PDB file of C-alpha atoms in Angstrom:
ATOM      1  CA  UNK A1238     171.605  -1.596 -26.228  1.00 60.00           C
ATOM      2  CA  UNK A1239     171.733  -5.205 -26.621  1.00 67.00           C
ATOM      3  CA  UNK A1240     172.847  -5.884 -23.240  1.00 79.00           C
ATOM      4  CA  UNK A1241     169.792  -3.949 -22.053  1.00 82.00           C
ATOM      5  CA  UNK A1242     167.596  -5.359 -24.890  1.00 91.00           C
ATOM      6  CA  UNK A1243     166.534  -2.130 -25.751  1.00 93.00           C
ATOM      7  CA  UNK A1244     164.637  -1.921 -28.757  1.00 94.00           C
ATOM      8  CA  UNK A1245     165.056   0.622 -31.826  1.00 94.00           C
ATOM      9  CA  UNK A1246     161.237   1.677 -31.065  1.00 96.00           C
ATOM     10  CA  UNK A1247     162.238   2.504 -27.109  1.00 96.00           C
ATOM     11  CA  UNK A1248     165.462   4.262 -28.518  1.00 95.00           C
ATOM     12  CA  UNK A1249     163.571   6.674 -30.458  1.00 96.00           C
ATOM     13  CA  UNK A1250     161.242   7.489 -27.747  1.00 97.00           C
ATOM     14  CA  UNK A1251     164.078   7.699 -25.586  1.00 97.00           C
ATOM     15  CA  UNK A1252     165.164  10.272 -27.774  1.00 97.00           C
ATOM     16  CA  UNK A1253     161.987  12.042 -28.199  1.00 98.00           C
ATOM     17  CA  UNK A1254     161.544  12.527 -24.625  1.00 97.00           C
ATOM     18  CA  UNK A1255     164.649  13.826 -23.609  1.00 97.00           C
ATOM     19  CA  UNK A1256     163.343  16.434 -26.954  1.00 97.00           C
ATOM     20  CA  UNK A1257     160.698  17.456 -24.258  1.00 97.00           C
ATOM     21  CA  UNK A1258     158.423  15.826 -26.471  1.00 98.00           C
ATOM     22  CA  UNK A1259     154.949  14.562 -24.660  1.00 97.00           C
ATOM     23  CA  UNK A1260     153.475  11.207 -25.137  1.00 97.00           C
ATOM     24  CA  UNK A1261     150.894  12.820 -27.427  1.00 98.00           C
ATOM     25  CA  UNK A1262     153.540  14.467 -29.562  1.00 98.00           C
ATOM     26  CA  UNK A1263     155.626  11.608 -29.915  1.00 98.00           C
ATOM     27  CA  UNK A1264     152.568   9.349 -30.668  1.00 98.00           C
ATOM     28  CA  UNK A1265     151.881  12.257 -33.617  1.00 98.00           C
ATOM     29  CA  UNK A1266     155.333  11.746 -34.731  1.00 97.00           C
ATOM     30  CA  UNK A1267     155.601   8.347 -35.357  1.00 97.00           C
ATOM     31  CA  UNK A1268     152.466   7.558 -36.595  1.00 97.00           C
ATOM     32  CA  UNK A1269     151.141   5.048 -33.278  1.00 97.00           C
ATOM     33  CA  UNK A1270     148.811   5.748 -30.586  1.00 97.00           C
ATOM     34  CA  UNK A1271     149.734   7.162 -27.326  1.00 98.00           C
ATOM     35  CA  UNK A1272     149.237   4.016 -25.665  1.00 98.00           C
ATOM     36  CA  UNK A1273     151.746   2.612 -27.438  1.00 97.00           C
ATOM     37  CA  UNK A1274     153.935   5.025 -26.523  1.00 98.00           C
ATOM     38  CA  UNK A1275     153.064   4.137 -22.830  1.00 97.00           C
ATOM     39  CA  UNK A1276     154.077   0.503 -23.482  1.00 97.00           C
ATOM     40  CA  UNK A1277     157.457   1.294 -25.121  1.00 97.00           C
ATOM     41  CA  UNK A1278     158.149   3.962 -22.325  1.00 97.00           C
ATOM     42  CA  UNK A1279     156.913   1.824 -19.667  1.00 96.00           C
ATOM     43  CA  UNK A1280     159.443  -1.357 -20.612  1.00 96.00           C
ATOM     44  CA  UNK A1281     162.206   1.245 -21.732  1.00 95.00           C
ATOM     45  CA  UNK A1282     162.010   3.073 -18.147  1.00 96.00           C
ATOM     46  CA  UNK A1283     161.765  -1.175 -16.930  1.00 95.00           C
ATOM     47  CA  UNK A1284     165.142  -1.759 -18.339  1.00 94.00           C
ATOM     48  CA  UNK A1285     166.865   1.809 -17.616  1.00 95.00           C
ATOM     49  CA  UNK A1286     165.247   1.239 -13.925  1.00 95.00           C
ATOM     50  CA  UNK A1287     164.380   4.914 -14.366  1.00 96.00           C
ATOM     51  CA  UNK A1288     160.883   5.574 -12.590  1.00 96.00           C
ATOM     52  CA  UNK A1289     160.281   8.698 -14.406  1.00 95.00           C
ATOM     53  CA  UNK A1290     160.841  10.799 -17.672  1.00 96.00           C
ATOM     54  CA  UNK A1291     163.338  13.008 -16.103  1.00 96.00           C
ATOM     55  CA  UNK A1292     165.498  10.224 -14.646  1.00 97.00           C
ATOM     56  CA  UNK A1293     165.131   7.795 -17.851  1.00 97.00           C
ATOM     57  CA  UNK A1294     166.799  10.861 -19.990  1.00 97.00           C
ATOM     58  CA  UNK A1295     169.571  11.297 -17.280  1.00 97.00           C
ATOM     59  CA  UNK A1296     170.055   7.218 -17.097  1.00 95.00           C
ATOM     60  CA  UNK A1297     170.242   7.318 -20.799  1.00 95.00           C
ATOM     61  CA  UNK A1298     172.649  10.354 -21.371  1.00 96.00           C
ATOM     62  CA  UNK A1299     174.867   8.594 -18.821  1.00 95.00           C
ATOM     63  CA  UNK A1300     175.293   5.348 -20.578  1.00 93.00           C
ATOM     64  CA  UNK A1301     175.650   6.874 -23.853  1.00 93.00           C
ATOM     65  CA  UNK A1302     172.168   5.702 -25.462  1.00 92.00           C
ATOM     66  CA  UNK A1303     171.532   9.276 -26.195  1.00 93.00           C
ATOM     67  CA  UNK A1304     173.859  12.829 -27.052  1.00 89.00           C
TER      68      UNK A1304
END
């Protein structure tokens, strides 16, 4: 994580996603907007280089960021 610089914030998302959560749920269930959750997903799939949802979960499962 630190090598990576990911955040606690991205983490959770990251973890939230890979739930099959949508933006709008995850927004719901942390109490931001969904454009926040844009921004955190948007510099989280930056740093992963993931391009998508699919392949940020896979990149993620892979380096042991998430179960």
């Amino acid at each position: 994580l630190q090598e990576l610089a990911i955040t606690r914030r991205e983490l959770e998302i990251l973890e939230l996603i890979a739930k099959g959560l949508s933006n709008r749920e995850i927004a719901e269930k942390l109490f931001v907007s969904e454009n926040t959750v844009k921004t955190h997903s948007s510099r989280l799939f930056d740093k992963l280089r993931a391009k998508r949802r699919t392949q940020a979960v896979q990149i993620g499962k892979e380096m042991g960021l998430i179960p």
